[in-house]
């Protein structure tokens, strides 16, 4: 069991105590063989940083630089060491490629002896910037390390801020890749207070700025903050976690509504970005990196409220603004106060302090490597690029770097719901209109069929039977089917079916009985129904009851089939208009069919509208009958 102690003496005492306890625990009767052993060869001496907590770090393409930090000694002391870690070669994490560059090659000035400070790399990767909140107002506040010459130089804090900045720790220092300017944000002080100050270092000079709320943003979005991390994406600086304090209250920054500061204009503005998905729990003193695939990876941290140290890894997609927790099977354990840097597809973690479940405190000066593509803790470091696919921007997000603001996300959600409601409303409206059209068509059909029923009949008479689409009904535009193939009408009757009296009158739909002097014309309509029109004839078969037009021994225009006074034939319709032939015995006029009162079943009188065709002034002639030449052959 490895026990981390604050000093070597206590460690030796605990080790010897453990040895004697284990020796005493042996059973007296048990024989323990003594086997000569060869002392193990000493491991390689690793020249690594002495500090473990609050170390400041920054990187370029070739190296990660680590400066200062808290030492593991009885009293609170800090280091001024400067180490570099080679990123151009592979190495196991048990033996990283460290280089101690504390002693400058030129000049006598070394880096500041301080901890919980901040570091940033220049946009061209040639200069390391380190803040120096040493507590001494007379000391310089910003140190600059020229990598090529291996020498330090300093810049004082602004006179108006020098007395405050002397203790401004746990702040964020980062470089704008578009302009090369340094931004210095937030921070805490020895009295426990913090600030939301925004300061800019450019062209060798400091400028203190005041950020204002963006449109629709509450001033409480950007409270005083410290012990978090910050990254630049596009024109905005996003702040991830850490303390967030107001007057008389101390809390944590939200990972759900992420504060941002827009640095695209001379006067910065601030707001918040809504993040989706399950978000990390509140924490401080975690570390985070910004990957080439536009993701923020955070690891570890500490919650002062629950006294819990975290070991989880989270990923935030800066395009879709969605959090995802990464599950790993080879977790390296919880820690806080550590530092991490991105090197291609590798997140390199150094130092920190771990709090075990037993309450023991561990101090680590180890190097850990996390593969951001494989989401796995690795046993070694190997240079490789991040080839992860960059997510596609959501509709309406505009620039990929800015993503969607809170208002835009809410607007998209409302627009989606509105679109769904509109579609459903349109479907309901179309169905409703279809139902109305079907009902209107049925009502028209009912009215039409009602008009075909006898006008003076009883209400209990049978309803004509019909089919919405008769099997024999032709489709619209097709040639009508003639029910009596031997009787084909021409002229105005073309396309109409003729049903003989003995079959039509006997149908229940026609009243159940026949009327001797009526025939029915039926026509298939385009909607599949059948129109029925009664046609009253001026002739009857001689077998039937004589019509009033049948005149025995009476002058008139008598068919040659009439034989003698007794008749036996039928009287044809009166001659065409203008003819001199009349029937004196009948007053010289055409006798209409027998009164409807003589029939047990009433039939409608022929009309011109809507049933009679305007081209049908008179009833059709019998088949084969010719007025001028007489009837054809029987």
Coordinates of C-alpha atoms in Angstrom, one line a residue:
X1 CA 0.0 0.0 0.0
X2 CA 1.4 3.3 -1.1
X3 CA 0.9 6.1 1.4
X4 CA 1.5 9.7 0.4
X5 CA 2.8 11.8 3.3
X6 CA 3.8 15.4 3.8
X7 CA 7.4 14.6 4.8
X8 CA 9.9 11.9 4.5
X9 CA 10.2 11.2 8.2
X10 CA 6.6 10.4 8.6
X11 CA 6.7 8.2 5.6
X12 CA 9.6 6.2 7.0
X13 CA 7.8 5.8 10.3
X14 CA 4.7 4.5 8.7
X15 CA 6.7 2.1 6.5
X16 CA 8.6 0.7 9.5
X17 CA 5.3 0.4 11.5
X18 CA 3.7 -1.5 8.7
X19 CA 6.7 -3.8 8.5
X20 CA 6.7 -4.6 12.2
X21 CA 2.9 -5.1 12.2
X22 CA 3.0 -7.5 9.3
X23 CA 5.9 -9.4 10.9
X24 CA 4.1 -9.7 14.2
X25 CA 1.0 -10.9 12.4
X26 CA 2.7 -14.1 11.3
X27 CA 1.7 -17.3 13.1
X28 CA 4.5 -18.4 15.5
X29 CA 4.4 -22.0 14.2
X30 CA 4.7 -20.9 10.6
X31 CA 8.1 -21.2 9.0
X32 CA 8.9 -18.5 6.6
X33 CA 11.7 -19.4 4.3
X34 CA 14.5 -16.9 3.7
X35 CA 15.5 -16.7 0.1
X36 CA 18.4 -14.5 -0.9
X37 CA 17.3 -11.8 -3.3
X38 CA 19.3 -9.6 -5.7
X39 CA 18.6 -5.8 -5.2
X40 CA 16.6 -4.4 -8.0
X41 CA 18.3 -2.0 -10.3
X42 CA 17.4 1.6 -9.5
X43 CA 15.0 3.1 -12.0
X44 CA 16.0 6.0 -14.2
X45 CA 16.3 9.4 -12.5
X46 CA 13.6 11.6 -13.9
X47 CA 14.3 15.3 -13.8
X48 CA 10.6 16.5 -13.4
X49 CA 9.0 19.6 -12.0
X50 CA 9.1 19.8 -8.2
X51 CA 5.7 21.5 -7.9
X52 CA 2.5 19.5 -8.3
X53 CA -0.4 22.0 -7.6
X54 CA -1.3 25.2 -9.3
X55 CA 1.3 24.9 -12.0
X56 CA 0.8 27.2 -15.0
X57 CA 1.2 25.7 -18.5
X58 CA 1.0 26.6 -22.2
X59 CA 2.0 24.9 -25.4
X60 CA 3.0 25.4 -29.0
X61 CA 3.3 22.8 -31.7
X62 CA 6.5 21.3 -30.3
X63 CA 6.5 21.7 -26.5
X64 CA 4.4 22.1 -23.4
X65 CA 5.9 24.6 -20.9
X66 CA 5.3 24.3 -17.2
X67 CA 6.2 27.1 -14.8
X68 CA 6.0 27.6 -11.0
X69 CA 3.4 25.9 -8.7
X70 CA 3.1 24.8 -5.1
X71 CA 5.7 22.6 -3.6
X72 CA 4.9 19.6 -1.4
X73 CA 6.5 20.8 1.8
X74 CA 5.3 21.6 5.3
X75 CA 5.1 25.3 4.7
X76 CA 3.4 27.1 1.8
X77 CA 6.1 27.5 -0.8
X78 CA 6.2 28.0 -4.5
X79 CA 8.5 27.0 -7.3
X80 CA 10.0 29.2 -10.1
X81 CA 11.0 26.2 -12.2
X82 CA 10.4 26.1 -15.9
X83 CA 10.2 22.7 -17.7
X84 CA 9.4 21.7 -21.2
X85 CA 7.9 18.5 -22.4
X86 CA 8.8 17.4 -25.9
X87 CA 5.8 16.7 -28.2
X88 CA 7.7 15.8 -31.3
X89 CA 8.7 12.3 -30.1
X90 CA 7.1 9.3 -28.4
X91 CA 7.7 8.4 -24.8
X92 CA 6.0 6.3 -22.1
X93 CA 4.2 8.2 -19.4
X94 CA 6.4 6.6 -16.8
X95 CA 9.4 8.4 -18.3
X96 CA 8.2 11.6 -20.1
X97 CA 10.6 13.6 -22.2
X98 CA 11.2 16.4 -19.7
X99 CA 13.8 19.2 -20.1
X100 CA 14.7 21.5 -17.2
X101 CA 15.1 25.0 -18.7
X102 CA 14.8 26.9 -15.4
X103 CA 18.2 28.6 -15.8
X104 CA 18.1 31.1 -18.6
X105 CA 20.7 31.0 -21.2
X106 CA 20.8 34.8 -21.3
X107 CA 20.6 37.2 -18.4
X108 CA 20.0 36.4 -14.8
X109 CA 16.3 36.8 -14.6
X110 CA 14.3 33.7 -13.9
X111 CA 10.6 33.0 -13.9
X112 CA 8.4 34.2 -11.0
X113 CA 8.2 32.1 -7.8
X114 CA 4.4 31.8 -7.6
X115 CA 1.4 29.4 -7.8
X116 CA -2.2 29.4 -8.9
X117 CA -1.2 31.8 -11.7
X118 CA -1.9 31.8 -15.4
X119 CA 0.1 31.1 -18.6
X120 CA -0.6 31.6 -22.3
X121 CA 1.4 31.1 -25.5
X122 CA 1.7 33.8 -28.2
X123 CA -0.2 33.3 -31.4
X124 CA 3.1 32.5 -33.3
X125 CA 4.3 30.1 -30.6
X126 CA 7.5 32.0 -29.9
X127 CA 6.7 33.6 -26.5
X128 CA 5.4 32.2 -23.2
X129 CA 3.4 34.7 -21.0
X130 CA 3.1 34.1 -17.3
X131 CA 1.3 36.2 -14.7
X132 CA 2.9 36.8 -11.3
X133 CA 0.5 37.5 -8.5
X134 CA 3.2 37.5 -5.9
X135 CA 1.6 39.7 -3.3
X136 CA 4.2 42.3 -3.7
X137 CA 3.0 45.4 -5.5
X138 CA 6.6 46.3 -6.4
X139 CA 7.2 43.2 -8.4
X140 CA 6.4 42.9 -12.1
X141 CA 3.0 41.3 -12.9
X142 CA 3.6 39.8 -16.4
X143 CA 6.6 37.7 -17.3
X144 CA 7.6 37.0 -20.9
X145 CA 9.8 34.1 -21.9
X146 CA 11.4 34.2 -25.3
X147 CA 11.8 30.5 -26.4
X148 CA 14.4 31.1 -29.0
X149 CA 16.8 33.0 -26.8
X150 CA 15.8 31.3 -23.5
X151 CA 15.5 34.6 -21.7
X152 CA 12.9 36.4 -19.5
X153 CA 11.5 39.9 -19.6
X154 CA 8.8 41.6 -17.5
X155 CA 5.9 44.1 -17.8
X156 CA 4.4 45.9 -14.8
X157 CA 0.7 46.0 -14.0
X158 CA -1.2 49.2 -14.8
X159 CA -0.7 51.7 -12.0
X160 CA -4.5 51.8 -11.2
X161 CA -4.6 48.0 -10.9
X162 CA -1.2 47.2 -9.4
X163 CA -2.4 47.0 -5.8
X164 CA -5.3 44.7 -6.8
X165 CA -3.5 42.5 -9.3
X166 CA -0.8 41.7 -6.8
X167 CA -3.0 38.9 -5.4
X168 CA -5.2 38.2 -8.5
X169 CA -4.9 34.4 -8.8
X170 CA -7.0 31.6 -10.4
X171 CA -7.7 33.9 -13.3
X172 CA -7.8 33.0 -17.0
X173 CA -5.1 34.2 -19.5
X174 CA -5.6 33.3 -23.1
X175 CA -4.5 34.4 -26.6
X176 CA -6.8 35.6 -29.4
X177 CA -5.5 33.7 -32.5
X178 CA -7.0 36.4 -34.8
X179 CA -5.3 39.4 -33.3
X180 CA -2.6 38.0 -31.1
X181 CA -3.9 40.0 -28.1
X182 CA -3.9 38.6 -24.6
X183 CA -7.1 38.6 -22.5
X184 CA -7.0 38.4 -18.7
X185 CA -10.3 37.5 -17.1
X186 CA -11.7 37.2 -13.6
X187 CA -9.7 35.9 -10.7
X188 CA -9.8 35.6 -6.9
X189 CA -8.1 37.5 -4.0
X190 CA -6.7 36.6 -0.6
X191 CA -9.8 37.9 1.2
X192 CA -11.9 35.3 -0.7
X193 CA -13.5 37.8 -3.0
X194 CA -13.3 37.6 -6.8
X195 CA -13.8 39.8 -9.9
X196 CA -15.3 39.8 -13.4
X197 CA -12.7 42.3 -14.7
X198 CA -11.8 42.0 -18.4
X199 CA -8.3 43.3 -19.3
X200 CA -6.4 43.3 -22.6
X201 CA -2.7 43.2 -23.2
X202 CA -1.7 44.2 -26.7
X203 CA 1.4 45.9 -28.2
X204 CA 3.2 45.8 -24.8
X205 CA 0.4 47.7 -23.0
X206 CA -2.5 46.9 -20.7
X207 CA -6.1 48.2 -21.3
X208 CA -8.8 47.7 -18.7
X209 CA -12.3 47.2 -20.3
X210 CA -15.8 47.1 -19.0
X211 CA -18.1 44.4 -20.6
X212 CA -21.7 45.3 -21.0
X213 CA -24.7 43.0 -21.2
X214 CA -25.9 42.1 -24.8
X215 CA -29.5 42.8 -25.8
X216 CA -31.8 40.8 -23.6
X217 CA -29.1 39.6 -21.2
X218 CA -29.2 40.0 -17.5
X219 CA -26.3 41.7 -15.8
X220 CA -26.1 38.6 -13.4
X221 CA -24.9 36.4 -16.3
X222 CA -21.3 37.5 -15.8
X223 CA -20.8 37.4 -12.1
X224 CA -17.4 37.5 -10.4
X225 CA -15.7 34.3 -11.3
X226 CA -12.5 32.4 -10.7
X227 CA -10.9 28.9 -10.7
X228 CA -12.6 27.9 -14.0
X229 CA -11.2 27.6 -17.5
X230 CA -11.8 29.7 -20.7
X231 CA -11.4 29.2 -24.4
X232 CA -11.8 31.4 -27.5
X233 CA -14.0 30.2 -30.3
X234 CA -14.6 32.7 -33.1
X235 CA -15.1 36.1 -31.6
X236 CA -16.2 34.9 -28.2
X237 CA -14.5 33.8 -25.0
X238 CA -16.4 31.0 -23.3
X239 CA -16.1 30.4 -19.5
X240 CA -16.4 26.9 -18.3
X241 CA -17.2 26.2 -14.6
X242 CA -15.4 27.7 -11.6
X243 CA -16.6 29.9 -8.8
X244 CA -19.3 32.5 -9.5
X245 CA -19.8 34.9 -6.6
X246 CA -22.2 37.7 -6.0
X247 CA -22.6 40.0 -3.0
X248 CA -23.0 37.8 0.1
X249 CA -23.2 34.6 -2.0
X250 CA -20.7 32.2 -3.4
X251 CA -21.7 29.7 -6.0
X252 CA -20.5 28.0 -9.2
X253 CA -20.7 28.9 -12.9
X254 CA -23.3 26.9 -14.9
X255 CA -22.3 24.4 -17.5
X256 CA -25.9 24.6 -18.9
X257 CA -25.9 28.4 -19.6
X258 CA -22.3 29.0 -20.5
X259 CA -21.2 32.7 -20.1
X260 CA -19.5 34.3 -23.1
X261 CA -17.7 37.6 -23.8
X262 CA -17.8 39.0 -27.3
X263 CA -14.4 40.6 -28.1
X264 CA -15.1 41.6 -31.7
X265 CA -15.8 45.2 -30.8
X266 CA -13.8 47.8 -28.8
X267 CA -16.4 47.5 -26.0
X268 CA -16.9 43.8 -25.1
X269 CA -20.4 42.5 -24.5
X270 CA -21.4 39.4 -22.7
X271 CA -24.3 36.9 -22.7
X272 CA -24.8 33.2 -22.2
X273 CA -24.9 30.1 -24.5
X274 CA -27.5 27.4 -23.9
X275 CA -25.9 23.9 -23.9
X276 CA -27.9 20.8 -24.6
X277 CA -27.8 17.3 -23.1
X278 CA -26.8 16.1 -19.7
X279 CA -24.3 18.6 -18.3
X280 CA -21.4 18.2 -15.9
X281 CA -21.9 18.9 -12.2
X282 CA -20.6 22.2 -10.8
X283 CA -16.9 22.2 -10.0
X284 CA -13.7 24.3 -9.7
X285 CA -10.0 23.6 -10.4
X286 CA -10.7 21.3 -13.3
X287 CA -8.8 21.4 -16.6
X288 CA -10.0 21.7 -20.1
X289 CA -8.7 21.7 -23.7
X290 CA -10.0 23.0 -27.1
X291 CA -9.5 20.3 -29.8
X292 CA -9.0 20.7 -33.5
X293 CA -12.4 19.0 -34.0
X294 CA -14.1 21.9 -32.3
X295 CA -14.8 20.2 -28.9
X296 CA -14.1 21.2 -25.3
X297 CA -12.8 18.3 -23.2
X298 CA -12.9 18.8 -19.4
X299 CA -11.5 16.4 -16.8
X300 CA -11.7 16.3 -13.0
X301 CA -12.3 19.1 -10.6
X302 CA -13.5 19.7 -7.1
X303 CA -16.9 20.7 -5.5
X304 CA -16.4 22.6 -2.3
X305 CA -20.0 22.2 -1.3
X306 CA -20.1 18.4 -1.4
X307 CA -16.3 18.0 -0.7
X308 CA -16.1 15.7 -3.7
X309 CA -13.3 15.3 -6.2
X310 CA -14.2 14.2 -9.7
X311 CA -12.6 11.8 -12.1
X312 CA -15.1 12.2 -15.0
X313 CA -14.4 13.3 -18.6
X314 CA -16.9 15.4 -20.6
X315 CA -17.0 16.6 -24.2
X316 CA -18.8 19.7 -25.4
X317 CA -19.4 20.0 -29.2
X318 CA -19.0 23.7 -30.0
X319 CA -21.0 23.2 -33.2
X320 CA -24.1 21.6 -31.8
X321 CA -23.5 22.8 -28.3
X322 CA -24.2 19.4 -26.8
X323 CA -22.5 17.8 -23.8
X324 CA -21.5 14.2 -23.7
X325 CA -20.0 12.3 -20.8
X326 CA -17.2 10.0 -21.9
X327 CA -17.0 6.6 -20.2
X328 CA -13.6 5.0 -19.9
X329 CA -12.5 1.6 -18.5
X330 CA -9.1 2.8 -17.5
X331 CA -9.8 5.8 -15.4
X332 CA -6.8 7.4 -13.8
X333 CA -8.7 8.5 -10.7
X334 CA -10.0 11.8 -9.3
X335 CA -7.9 14.9 -9.1
X336 CA -8.1 18.7 -9.0
X337 CA -5.6 21.6 -9.3
X338 CA -4.0 19.8 -12.3
X339 CA -3.2 21.2 -15.7
X340 CA -3.8 19.8 -19.2
X341 CA -2.8 20.8 -22.7
X342 CA -3.8 19.6 -26.2
X343 CA -1.2 18.1 -28.5
X344 CA -2.9 16.9 -31.7
X345 CA -5.2 14.0 -30.6
X346 CA -3.6 13.8 -27.1
X347 CA -4.7 15.6 -24.0
X348 CA -1.6 15.7 -21.7
X349 CA -2.4 16.0 -17.9
X350 CA 0.1 16.9 -15.2
X351 CA 0.0 17.1 -11.5
X352 CA -2.9 17.9 -9.2
X353 CA -4.2 16.6 -5.9
X354 CA -6.4 13.6 -5.4
X355 CA -8.8 12.9 -2.6
X356 CA -9.4 9.2 -2.1
X357 CA -12.6 7.7 -0.7
X358 CA -10.7 6.9 2.6
X359 CA -10.0 10.6 3.0
X360 CA -6.3 10.2 2.2
X361 CA -4.8 13.0 0.2
X362 CA -2.5 12.2 -2.7
X363 CA -0.1 14.6 -4.4
X364 CA 0.7 13.7 -8.0
X365 CA 3.5 14.8 -10.2
X366 CA 2.7 12.2 -12.9
X367 CA 2.0 12.7 -16.6
X368 CA -1.2 11.1 -18.0
X369 CA -2.2 11.0 -21.7
X370 CA -5.8 10.9 -22.9
X371 CA -6.6 10.1 -26.5
X372 CA -9.5 12.5 -27.5
X373 CA -10.4 10.3 -30.6
X374 CA -10.4 7.0 -28.8
X375 CA -11.7 8.4 -25.5
X376 CA -9.1 6.3 -23.7
X377 CA -6.3 6.9 -21.2
X378 CA -3.1 5.8 -22.9
X379 CA 0.1 4.2 -21.4
X380 CA 2.3 6.3 -23.6
X381 CA 2.4 9.4 -25.7
X382 CA 2.7 9.3 -29.5
X383 CA 2.4 12.3 -31.8
X384 CA -0.7 12.1 -33.9
X385 CA -3.2 14.5 -35.3
X386 CA -6.9 14.8 -34.4
X387 CA -8.8 13.5 -37.4
X388 CA -12.2 13.4 -35.8
X389 CA -15.0 14.7 -38.0
X390 CA -16.3 18.2 -37.2
X391 CA -20.0 18.3 -36.6
X392 CA -22.3 20.1 -39.0
X393 CA -23.8 23.4 -37.9
X394 CA -27.4 23.4 -36.8
X395 CA -29.9 25.3 -39.1
X396 CA -29.8 29.0 -38.3
X397 CA -26.6 28.9 -36.3
X398 CA -24.7 31.1 -38.8
X399 CA -21.0 30.8 -38.0
X400 CA -19.8 27.4 -36.8
X401 CA -17.7 29.0 -34.2
X402 CA -20.5 31.0 -32.5
X403 CA -23.1 28.3 -32.6
X404 CA -26.6 28.9 -31.4
X405 CA -27.4 31.4 -28.7
X406 CA -30.1 30.7 -26.2
X407 CA -32.6 32.7 -28.1
X408 CA -31.8 31.0 -31.4
X409 CA -32.2 27.5 -29.9
X410 CA -35.5 28.5 -28.2
X411 CA -36.7 30.1 -31.5
X412 CA -35.8 26.9 -33.5
X413 CA -37.7 24.7 -31.0
X414 CA -40.8 27.0 -31.2
X415 CA -40.5 27.1 -35.0
X416 CA -40.4 23.3 -35.1
X417 CA -43.5 23.0 -32.9
X418 CA -45.3 25.7 -35.0
X419 CA -44.4 23.8 -38.2
X420 CA -45.7 20.6 -36.8
X421 CA -48.9 22.3 -35.7
X422 CA -49.3 23.8 -39.1
X423 CA -48.9 20.5 -40.9
X424 CA -51.4 18.7 -38.6
X425 CA -53.8 21.6 -39.0
X426 CA -53.5 21.4 -42.8
X427 CA -54.1 17.6 -42.7
X428 CA -57.2 18.1 -40.4
X429 CA -58.5 20.8 -42.7
X430 CA -58.2 18.7 -45.8
X431 CA -59.9 15.8 -44.2
X432 CA -62.7 18.0 -43.0
X433 CA -63.1 19.5 -46.4
X434 CA -63.2 16.1 -48.0
X435 CA -65.9 15.0 -45.5
X436 CA -67.9 18.0 -46.3
X437 CA -67.6 17.4 -50.1
X438 CA -68.6 13.7 -49.6
X439 CA -71.6 14.8 -47.5
X440 CA -72.7 17.4 -50.1
X441 CA -72.3 14.8 -52.9
X442 CA -74.5 12.4 -50.9
X443 CA -77.1 15.0 -50.2
X444 CA -77.2 15.9 -53.9
X445 CA -77.5 12.3 -54.8
X446 CA -80.3 11.8 -52.2
X447 CA -82.1 14.9 -53.7
X448 CA -81.7 13.6 -57.2
X449 CA -83.1 10.1 -56.3
X450 CA -85.9 11.7 -54.3
X451 CA -86.9 13.6 -57.4
X452 CA -87.3 10.3 -59.3
X453 CA -89.9 8.9 -56.8
X454 CA -93.6 9.2 -57.5
X455 CA -94.8 12.7 -56.5
X456 CA -98.2 11.7 -55.0
X457 CA -97.4 8.4 -53.6
X458 CA -97.4 7.3 -50.0
X459 CA -94.4 8.0 -47.7
X460 CA -94.2 4.3 -47.1
X461 CA -93.4 3.4 -50.6
X462 CA -90.2 1.6 -51.3
X463 CA -87.0 3.6 -51.9
X464 CA -85.4 3.1 -55.3
X465 CA -82.5 0.9 -55.1
X466 CA -79.2 2.2 -56.5
X467 CA -75.5 1.5 -56.3
X468 CA -73.0 4.3 -56.0
X469 CA -71.2 2.7 -58.9
X470 CA -73.1 0.0 -60.8
X471 CA -70.9 -2.9 -62.0
X472 CA -72.2 -2.1 -65.5
X473 CA -71.6 1.6 -65.2
X474 CA -68.9 2.8 -67.6
X475 CA -66.2 5.1 -66.5
X476 CA -66.4 8.7 -67.5
X477 CA -65.7 9.1 -71.2
X478 CA -66.3 5.5 -72.0
X479 CA -69.0 4.4 -74.6
X480 CA -72.3 3.8 -72.8
X481 CA -73.5 0.2 -72.7
X482 CA -76.8 -0.5 -74.5
X483 CA -79.0 -2.7 -72.4
X484 CA -81.1 -3.7 -75.5
X485 CA -78.6 -4.4 -78.2
X486 CA -81.3 -4.7 -80.9
X487 CA -82.6 -1.2 -80.2
X488 CA -80.0 1.5 -80.7
X489 CA -81.1 5.1 -80.7
X490 CA -79.6 7.6 -82.8
X491 CA -79.6 11.4 -82.9
X492 CA -80.7 12.9 -79.5
X493 CA -81.0 9.5 -77.9
X494 CA -77.5 8.3 -78.8
X495 CA -75.8 6.8 -75.8
X496 CA -79.0 6.1 -73.8
X497 CA -80.2 2.7 -72.6
X498 CA -83.7 1.6 -73.3
X499 CA -85.4 -0.8 -70.9
X500 CA -88.6 -2.3 -72.1
X501 CA -91.7 -1.9 -70.1
X502 CA -92.2 -5.5 -69.0
X503 CA -88.8 -5.5 -67.3
X504 CA -88.6 -1.9 -66.0
X505 CA -92.1 -1.6 -64.6
X506 CA -91.8 -4.8 -62.7
X507 CA -88.7 -3.7 -60.9
X508 CA -89.3 -2.8 -57.2
X509 CA -87.2 0.3 -57.7
X510 CA -89.8 1.5 -60.2
X511 CA -92.8 1.0 -58.1
X512 CA -93.4 -2.7 -58.3
X513 CA -95.8 -2.8 -61.3
X514 CA -95.9 -1.9 -64.9
X515 CA -97.7 0.8 -66.8
X516 CA -98.5 -0.2 -70.4
X517 CA -97.7 3.1 -72.1
X518 CA -94.4 4.0 -70.4
X519 CA -90.9 3.1 -71.2
X520 CA -87.8 4.1 -69.2
X521 CA -84.6 5.6 -70.6
X522 CA -81.5 5.1 -68.4
X523 CA -78.2 6.8 -68.7
X524 CA -75.0 6.2 -66.8
X525 CA -73.7 9.5 -65.3
X526 CA -70.0 10.3 -64.8
X527 CA -70.2 9.8 -61.0
X528 CA -71.3 6.2 -61.4
X529 CA -75.1 6.7 -60.8
X530 CA -77.9 6.0 -63.2
X531 CA -80.4 8.6 -64.4
X532 CA -83.9 7.2 -65.1
X533 CA -86.4 9.1 -67.3
X534 CA -89.9 7.8 -68.0
X535 CA -91.1 8.2 -71.6
X536 CA -94.9 8.0 -72.3
X537 CA -95.7 6.3 -75.6
X538 CA -98.6 6.9 -77.9
X539 CA -98.8 3.2 -78.8
X540 CA -99.4 -0.1 -77.1
X541 CA -99.1 -3.7 -78.0
X542 CA -102.5 -4.9 -79.3
X543 CA -102.5 -7.5 -76.7
X544 CA -102.8 -4.8 -74.0
X545 CA -105.7 -2.7 -73.0
X546 CA -106.4 -0.3 -75.9
X547 CA -105.2 3.2 -75.6
X548 CA -107.7 6.1 -76.1
X549 CA -105.8 6.6 -79.4
X550 CA -107.1 3.2 -80.6
X551 CA -110.1 4.2 -82.7
X552 CA -112.4 1.5 -84.0
X553 CA -114.4 2.4 -87.1
X554 CA -113.4 6.0 -86.7
X555 CA -111.8 8.2 -89.2
X556 CA -108.3 9.2 -88.6
X557 CA -104.8 8.2 -89.5
X558 CA -105.1 4.4 -88.9
X559 CA -102.2 2.1 -89.3
X560 CA -102.6 -0.4 -92.1
X561 CA -102.4 -3.1 -89.4
X562 CA -105.9 -2.0 -88.4
X563 CA -108.2 -4.7 -90.0
X564 CA -111.9 -3.8 -90.2
X565 CA -114.0 -2.0 -87.7
X566 CA -113.0 -4.1 -84.9
X567 CA -109.4 -2.9 -85.2
X568 CA -106.8 -5.0 -83.6
X569 CA -103.9 -2.8 -84.6
X570 CA -102.8 0.5 -83.0
X571 CA -103.2 4.0 -83.9
X572 CA -99.9 5.8 -84.7
X573 CA -99.0 9.2 -83.2
X574 CA -100.6 12.2 -85.0
X575 CA -98.8 13.3 -88.2
X576 CA -96.1 15.8 -88.0
X577 CA -96.9 19.4 -87.4
X578 CA -98.6 21.0 -90.4
X579 CA -100.2 17.8 -91.6
X580 CA -103.9 18.0 -92.5
X581 CA -104.7 14.6 -91.0
X582 CA -106.7 14.9 -87.8
X583 CA -108.9 12.8 -85.7
X584 CA -112.4 14.4 -85.8
X585 CA -113.8 11.9 -83.4
X586 CA -111.3 13.0 -80.8
X587 CA -111.6 16.7 -81.4
X588 CA -108.7 16.8 -83.7
X589 CA -106.1 16.6 -80.9
X590 CA -103.7 14.0 -79.6
X591 CA -105.0 12.0 -76.7
X592 CA -102.6 11.8 -73.8
X593 CA -101.9 8.6 -71.9
X594 CA -104.5 7.4 -69.4
X595 CA -104.8 9.3 -66.2
X596 CA -102.3 8.5 -63.5
X597 CA -105.3 8.0 -61.2
X598 CA -106.0 4.7 -62.9
X599 CA -102.7 3.3 -61.9
X600 CA -102.0 1.8 -58.5
X601 CA -98.5 3.3 -58.6
X602 CA -97.9 6.9 -59.6
X603 CA -95.2 7.9 -62.0
X604 CA -93.9 11.4 -62.5
X605 CA -95.1 13.3 -65.6
X606 CA -92.4 13.9 -68.1
X607 CA -90.8 17.3 -67.8
X608 CA -88.3 19.3 -69.8
X609 CA -86.1 20.0 -66.7
X610 CA -84.2 18.2 -65.3
X611 CA -85.1 14.9 -67.0
X612 CA -86.4 15.7 -70.5
X613 CA -83.9 16.4 -73.2
X614 CA -84.5 19.6 -75.1
X615 CA -84.0 17.6 -78.3
X616 CA -87.0 15.3 -77.4
X617 CA -90.2 17.2 -78.4
X618 CA -92.2 14.0 -78.9
X619 CA -91.9 10.4 -77.8
X620 CA -89.8 8.0 -79.8
X621 CA -91.3 5.9 -82.6
X622 CA -91.7 2.2 -82.1
X623 CA -88.9 0.1 -83.5
X624 CA -89.1 -0.3 -87.2
X625 CA -92.0 2.1 -87.7
X626 CA -92.0 4.6 -90.6
X627 CA -94.7 7.1 -90.8
X628 CA -94.7 7.5 -94.6
X629 CA -94.3 3.9 -95.7
X630 CA -96.0 2.1 -92.8
X631 CA -94.5 -0.4 -90.5
X632 CA -91.8 -2.7 -91.6
X633 CA -92.0 -6.4 -91.8
X634 CA -93.5 -8.0 -88.7

